[in-house]
Coordinates of C-alpha atoms in Angstrom, one line a residue:
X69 CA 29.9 62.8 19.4
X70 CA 33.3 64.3 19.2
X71 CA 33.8 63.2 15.5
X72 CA 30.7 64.8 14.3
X73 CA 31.7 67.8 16.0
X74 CA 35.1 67.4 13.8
X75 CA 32.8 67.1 10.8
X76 CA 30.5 69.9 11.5
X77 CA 33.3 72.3 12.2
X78 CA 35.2 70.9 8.8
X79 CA 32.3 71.5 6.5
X80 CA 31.3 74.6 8.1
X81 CA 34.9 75.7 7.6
X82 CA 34.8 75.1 4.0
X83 CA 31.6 76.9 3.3
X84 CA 32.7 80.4 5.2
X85 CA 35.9 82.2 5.4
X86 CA 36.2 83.1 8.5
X87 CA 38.5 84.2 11.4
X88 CA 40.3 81.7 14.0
X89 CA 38.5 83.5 16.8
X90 CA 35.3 83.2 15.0
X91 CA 35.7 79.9 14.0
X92 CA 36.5 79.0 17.6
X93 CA 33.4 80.5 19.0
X94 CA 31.1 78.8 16.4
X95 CA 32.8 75.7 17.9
X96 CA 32.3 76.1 21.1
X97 CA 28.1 77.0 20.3
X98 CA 28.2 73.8 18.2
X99 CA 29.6 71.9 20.9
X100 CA 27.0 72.6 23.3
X101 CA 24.3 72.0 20.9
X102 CA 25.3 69.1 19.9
X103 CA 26.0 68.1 23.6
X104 CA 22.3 68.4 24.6
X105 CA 21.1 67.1 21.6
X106 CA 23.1 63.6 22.5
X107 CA 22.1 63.7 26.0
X108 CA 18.4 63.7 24.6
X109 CA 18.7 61.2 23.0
X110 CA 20.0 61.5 19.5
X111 CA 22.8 59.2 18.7
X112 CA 22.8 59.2 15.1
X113 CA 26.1 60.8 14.2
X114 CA 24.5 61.7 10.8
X115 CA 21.8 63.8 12.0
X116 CA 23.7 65.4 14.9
X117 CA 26.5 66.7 11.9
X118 CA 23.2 67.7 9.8
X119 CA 21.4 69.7 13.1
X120 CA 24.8 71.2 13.9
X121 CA 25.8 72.5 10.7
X122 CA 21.8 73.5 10.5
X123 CA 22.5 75.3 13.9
X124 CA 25.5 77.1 12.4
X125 CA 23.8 78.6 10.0
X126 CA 21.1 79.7 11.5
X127 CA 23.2 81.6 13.9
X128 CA 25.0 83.8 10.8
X129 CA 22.0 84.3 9.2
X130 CA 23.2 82.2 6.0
X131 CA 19.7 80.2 5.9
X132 CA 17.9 82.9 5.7
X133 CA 16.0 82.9 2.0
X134 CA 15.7 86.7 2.4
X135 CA 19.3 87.5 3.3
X136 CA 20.3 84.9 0.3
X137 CA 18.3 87.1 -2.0
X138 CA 15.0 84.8 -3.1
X139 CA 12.3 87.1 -3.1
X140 CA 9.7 84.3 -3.4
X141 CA 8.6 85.5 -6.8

């Protein structure tokens, strides 16, 4: 669990610039996401890194198509 954790946290790094603090709380979120996501179950390092960084992003707001400007037209 720990290395897709790593992964998460190293993509997620690369796509925002963001403080140490910050990136230390999005961490800690991630951490216990991905934590109850193992314990139910899902073992597939692949998907937890893909739920994670999904996670992530829907906590800043960066999957938002409104926020990222598509109107729908």
């Amino acid at each position: 669990m720990q290395p897709a954790i790593d992964r998460i946290m190293m993509t997620y790094d690369l796509l925002l610039n963001r403080s140490a603090a910050a990136s230390a709380e999005a961490r800690v979120k991630v951490t216990e996401y991905v934590t109850t996501l193992f314990e139910a179950g899902e073992k597939d390092m692949h998907r937890l890194t893909v739920c994670g960084l999904t996670y992530l992003r829907e906590l800043d707001g960066s999957s938002d198509p409104v926020k990222a400007g598509f109107t729908g037209l």
